[in-house]
Short mmCIF file of C-alpha atoms in Angstrom, two decimals:
data_model
loop_
_atom_site.label_atom_id
_atom_site.label_comp_id
_atom_site.label_asym_id
_atom_site.label_seq_id
_atom_site.Cartn_x
_atom_site.Cartn_y
_atom_site.Cartn_z
CA UNK A 1 82.85 -64.70 44.79
CA UNK A 2 83.31 -61.53 42.63
CA UNK A 3 80.85 -58.78 43.51
CA UNK A 4 79.89 -55.81 41.34
CA UNK A 5 77.66 -52.85 42.37
CA UNK A 6 75.81 -51.05 39.57
CA UNK A 7 74.44 -47.53 40.35
CA UNK A 8 71.61 -45.95 38.47
CA UNK A 9 70.97 -42.37 39.31
CA UNK A 10 67.69 -41.39 37.68
CA UNK A 11 65.48 -38.32 37.70
CA UNK A 12 63.19 -39.94 40.38
CA UNK A 13 65.27 -42.33 42.32
CA UNK A 14 68.79 -43.29 43.08
CA UNK A 15 69.13 -47.07 42.85
CA UNK A 16 71.84 -49.73 42.96
CA UNK A 17 71.94 -53.48 42.23
CA UNK A 18 74.45 -56.06 43.39
CA UNK A 19 75.72 -58.93 41.18
CA UNK A 20 77.76 -61.95 42.37
CA UNK A 21 79.73 -62.98 39.39
CA UNK A 22 77.20 -62.48 36.69
CA UNK A 23 74.10 -63.22 38.80
CA UNK A 24 71.79 -60.55 39.81
CA UNK A 25 71.35 -60.78 43.61
CA UNK A 26 69.44 -57.64 44.82
CA UNK A 27 68.55 -54.06 44.18
CA UNK A 28 67.41 -51.25 46.48
CA UNK A 29 66.82 -47.56 46.49
CA UNK A 30 69.40 -45.15 48.03
CA UNK A 31 68.15 -42.45 50.39
CA UNK A 32 70.65 -39.96 48.97
CA UNK A 33 74.11 -39.66 47.33
CA UNK A 34 75.98 -38.55 50.41
CA UNK A 35 79.44 -39.85 50.87
CA UNK A 36 78.65 -41.68 53.98
CA UNK A 37 75.72 -43.46 52.26
CA UNK A 38 78.08 -44.77 49.60
CA UNK A 39 80.81 -45.72 52.10
CA UNK A 40 78.31 -47.69 54.15
CA UNK A 41 77.17 -49.60 51.02
CA UNK A 42 80.77 -50.39 50.05
CA UNK A 43 81.51 -51.58 53.61
CA UNK A 44 78.47 -53.93 53.47
CA UNK A 45 79.16 -55.57 50.15
CA UNK A 46 82.90 -55.01 49.63
CA UNK A 47 82.59 -55.02 45.76
CA UNK A 48 85.61 -55.57 43.41
CA UNK A 49 83.96 -53.51 40.73
CA UNK A 50 81.46 -50.66 40.46
CA UNK A 51 79.86 -48.67 37.65
CA UNK A 52 77.73 -45.45 37.72
CA UNK A 53 75.11 -44.37 35.32
CA UNK A 54 73.75 -40.92 36.20
CA UNK A 55 71.48 -38.56 34.37
CA UNK A 56 71.41 -36.05 37.16
CA UNK A 57 73.83 -33.63 38.79
CA UNK A 58 75.04 -36.08 41.51
CA UNK A 59 77.58 -35.60 44.30
CA UNK A 60 80.89 -35.96 42.36
CA UNK A 61 82.77 -36.82 45.54
CA UNK A 62 81.34 -40.27 45.43
CA UNK A 63 83.24 -40.99 42.24
CA UNK A 64 86.52 -40.54 44.10
CA UNK A 65 85.30 -42.94 46.76
CA UNK A 66 84.18 -45.59 44.32
CA UNK A 67 87.51 -45.36 42.52
CA UNK A 68 89.50 -45.67 45.65
CA UNK A 69 87.53 -48.64 47.00
CA UNK A 70 86.90 -50.62 43.76
CA UNK A 71 87.68 -50.78 40.14
CA UNK A 72 85.29 -48.01 39.04
CA UNK A 73 83.79 -46.89 35.69
CA UNK A 74 81.59 -43.92 35.03
CA UNK A 75 79.39 -44.64 31.97
CA UNK A 76 79.44 -42.06 29.19
CA UNK A 77 79.36 -41.79 25.47
CA UNK A 78 83.21 -42.31 25.58
CA UNK A 79 82.76 -45.78 27.23
CA UNK A 80 83.46 -49.00 25.28
CA UNK A 81 80.08 -50.24 24.04
CA UNK A 82 78.88 -53.49 22.56
CA UNK A 83 77.01 -51.47 19.85
CA UNK A 84 77.58 -48.40 17.74
CA UNK A 85 75.77 -45.04 17.86
CA UNK A 86 75.50 -43.62 14.37
CA UNK A 87 73.31 -40.70 15.47
CA UNK A 88 73.84 -36.97 15.15
CA UNK A 89 75.11 -36.19 18.70
CA UNK A 90 76.02 -39.43 20.54
CA UNK A 91 77.26 -37.32 23.53
CA UNK A 92 73.64 -36.40 24.27
CA UNK A 93 72.40 -40.04 24.63
CA UNK A 94 71.42 -40.64 28.23
CA UNK A 95 73.57 -43.19 30.03
CA UNK A 96 70.42 -45.06 31.00
CA UNK A 97 69.51 -45.53 27.28
CA UNK A 98 73.19 -46.69 26.73
CA UNK A 99 72.67 -49.38 29.41
CA UNK A 100 69.35 -50.46 27.94
CA UNK A 101 70.89 -50.82 24.48
CA UNK A 102 73.84 -52.80 25.89
CA UNK A 103 71.46 -55.29 27.62
CA UNK A 104 69.46 -55.73 24.34
CA UNK A 105 72.62 -56.53 22.36
CA UNK A 106 73.99 -58.80 25.18
CA UNK A 107 70.83 -60.86 25.70
CA UNK A 108 69.22 -60.70 22.17
CA UNK A 109 72.04 -60.51 19.69
CA UNK A 110 71.26 -60.36 15.92
CA UNK A 111 67.75 -59.12 16.67
CA UNK A 112 65.96 -55.83 15.89
CA UNK A 113 65.33 -54.83 19.45
CA UNK A 114 63.01 -52.25 20.90
CA UNK A 115 63.58 -51.57 24.62
CA UNK A 116 60.74 -49.63 26.23
CA UNK A 117 61.71 -48.17 29.71
CA UNK A 118 58.93 -46.82 32.06
CA UNK A 119 60.44 -44.23 34.30
CA UNK A 120 60.04 -40.50 34.85
CA UNK A 121 59.89 -40.49 31.06
CA UNK A 122 59.11 -43.38 28.82
CA UNK A 123 61.99 -44.02 26.45
CA UNK A 124 61.75 -46.15 23.30
CA UNK A 125 65.22 -47.40 22.30
CA UNK A 126 65.72 -49.11 18.97
CA UNK A 127 68.85 -51.22 18.33
CA UNK A 128 68.85 -52.89 14.91
CA UNK A 129 70.27 -56.39 14.12
CA UNK A 130 73.62 -54.82 13.21
CA UNK A 131 74.10 -53.59 16.82
CA UNK A 132 73.41 -49.97 15.90
CA UNK A 133 71.51 -47.80 18.41
CA UNK A 134 69.42 -45.61 16.07
CA UNK A 135 67.38 -43.72 18.75
CA UNK A 136 63.68 -43.86 19.20
CA UNK A 137 61.39 -41.66 21.21
CA UNK A 138 60.82 -40.05 24.62
CA UNK A 139 57.47 -39.29 26.10
CA UNK A 140 56.00 -38.34 29.52
CA UNK A 141 55.92 -41.20 32.10
CA UNK A 142 52.88 -42.22 33.91
CA UNK A 143 53.50 -40.19 37.06
CA UNK A 144 54.46 -37.16 35.03
CA UNK A 145 51.04 -37.38 33.15
CA UNK A 146 49.25 -37.38 36.46
CA UNK A 147 51.23 -34.52 37.88
CA UNK A 148 51.06 -32.37 34.76
CA UNK A 149 47.26 -32.58 34.54
CA UNK A 150 47.14 -31.35 38.09
CA UNK A 151 49.86 -28.76 37.62
CA UNK A 152 48.51 -27.22 34.48
CA UNK A 153 44.86 -27.01 35.29
CA UNK A 154 42.88 -25.12 37.86
CA UNK A 155 40.48 -27.84 39.02
CA UNK A 156 41.82 -31.32 38.17
CA UNK A 157 43.10 -33.13 41.34
CA UNK A 158 46.34 -35.12 41.60
CA UNK A 159 45.29 -38.80 41.83
CA UNK A 160 47.32 -41.91 42.46
CA UNK A 161 47.54 -44.76 39.83
CA UNK A 162 45.14 -47.68 40.59
CA UNK A 163 45.24 -50.68 38.25
CA UNK A 164 41.55 -51.56 38.50
CA UNK A 165 39.96 -48.69 36.62
CA UNK A 166 37.32 -48.56 33.78
CA UNK A 167 38.57 -47.44 30.32
CA UNK A 168 35.17 -45.85 29.94
CA UNK A 169 35.49 -43.80 33.14
CA UNK A 170 32.62 -42.45 35.25
CA UNK A 171 34.10 -39.63 37.39
CA UNK A 172 37.08 -37.29 37.47
CA UNK A 173 39.35 -39.72 39.24
CA UNK A 174 38.67 -42.68 36.99
CA UNK A 175 38.88 -40.37 33.88
CA UNK A 176 42.37 -39.31 34.93
CA UNK A 177 43.48 -42.87 35.60
CA UNK A 178 42.02 -44.06 32.33
CA UNK A 179 43.71 -41.18 30.48
CA UNK A 180 47.14 -41.73 32.00
CA UNK A 181 47.27 -45.49 32.42
CA UNK A 182 45.34 -46.69 29.44
CA UNK A 183 46.95 -43.92 27.45
CA UNK A 184 50.41 -45.39 28.20
CA UNK A 185 49.22 -48.84 27.22
CA UNK A 186 47.89 -47.66 23.87
CA UNK A 187 50.97 -45.61 23.20
CA UNK A 188 53.18 -48.56 23.69
CA UNK A 189 50.87 -50.73 21.52
CA UNK A 190 51.10 -48.10 18.74
CA UNK A 191 54.96 -48.06 18.77
CA UNK A 192 55.04 -51.84 18.78
CA UNK A 193 52.72 -51.90 15.77
CA UNK A 194 55.04 -49.46 13.99
CA UNK A 195 58.20 -51.51 14.56
CA UNK A 196 56.70 -54.94 13.93
CA UNK A 197 55.24 -53.74 10.59
CA UNK A 198 58.66 -52.64 9.47
CA UNK A 199 61.22 -55.07 10.88
CA UNK A 200 61.49 -58.81 10.67
CA UNK A 201 63.40 -60.65 13.34
CA UNK A 202 61.90 -58.21 15.88
CA UNK A 203 62.14 -58.38 19.62
CA UNK A 204 60.67 -56.09 22.24
CA UNK A 205 61.57 -55.66 25.96
CA UNK A 206 59.61 -53.76 28.55
CA UNK A 207 61.40 -52.64 31.63
CA UNK A 208 60.83 -50.42 34.67
CA UNK A 209 58.85 -50.96 37.90
CA UNK A 210 55.41 -51.19 36.29
CA UNK A 211 56.57 -53.31 33.28
CA UNK A 212 54.73 -56.46 34.33
CA UNK A 213 51.41 -54.66 34.48
CA UNK A 214 51.78 -53.07 31.11
CA UNK A 215 53.03 -56.23 29.45
CA UNK A 216 49.89 -58.20 30.51
CA UNK A 217 47.73 -55.70 28.49
CA UNK A 218 49.68 -55.79 25.19
CA UNK A 219 48.76 -58.12 22.28
CA UNK A 220 52.36 -58.07 20.86
CA UNK A 221 54.71 -60.59 22.52
CA UNK A 222 56.95 -58.69 24.78
CA UNK A 223 59.48 -59.64 27.44
CA UNK A 224 59.12 -57.91 30.76
CA UNK A 225 62.22 -57.50 32.85
CA UNK A 226 62.31 -54.87 35.60
CA UNK A 227 66.10 -55.23 36.10
CA UNK A 228 67.05 -54.85 32.38
CA UNK A 229 68.90 -51.63 32.90
CA UNK A 230 71.02 -53.03 35.65
CA UNK A 231 71.92 -56.11 33.51
CA UNK A 232 73.06 -53.73 30.80
CA UNK A 233 75.21 -51.81 33.29
CA UNK A 234 76.82 -55.06 34.36
CA UNK A 235 77.56 -56.05 30.80
CA UNK A 236 79.21 -52.71 30.16
CA UNK A 237 81.10 -52.86 33.35
CA UNK A 238 82.63 -56.14 32.23
CA UNK A 239 83.59 -54.57 28.98
CA UNK A 240 85.21 -51.47 30.47
CA UNK A 241 86.56 -52.99 33.78
CA UNK A 242 87.89 -56.30 32.43
#
């Protein structure tokens, strides 16, 4: 049974996912990027292949360990892709967005795909039916919205998201929740309207930990897949580590 570990080092969390052949098995959060943490993980799963997507300044020593213990690929704009990037500076595209675009092309070929990823930031990633990643948009994520309202005001508190809130809010806490959570929902709905009105053969995917919640509140048909980025990493790993 061929095992692959895909690493996703984002601004908020360091995560990994394990695949057996092409089947997603599990994912988890890493406590850190120390060498002993990575070595322990490799000992546990003994993968044949590994791939790393990182948008942070991670511990570069782990790349040596991954290369020694597996067939390793570090994702970058120089990687072999299943799509093209006809944008001004392809080297500035985050590797997380490359993985999302790869998943869209792999699972929904010949579609005009919009992949919306809910993370520290919300990224809107548009890949047309000719497999061209054309960009999209980036906006503050839900947690960032809560924190910024607290950080940049004198009196507004930091509140936690709760899904049962009134849109017409009645106190400070529910006003902040409505502004952040409903605000994200209406923002996503607005982008979906923009793309559906301009493109036929359109497909939309929502991913990230809270994707299922937001998908329920959207009128446009949208696929929710919390593991979409990892599936894209696996697809790119097969292309680059074949």
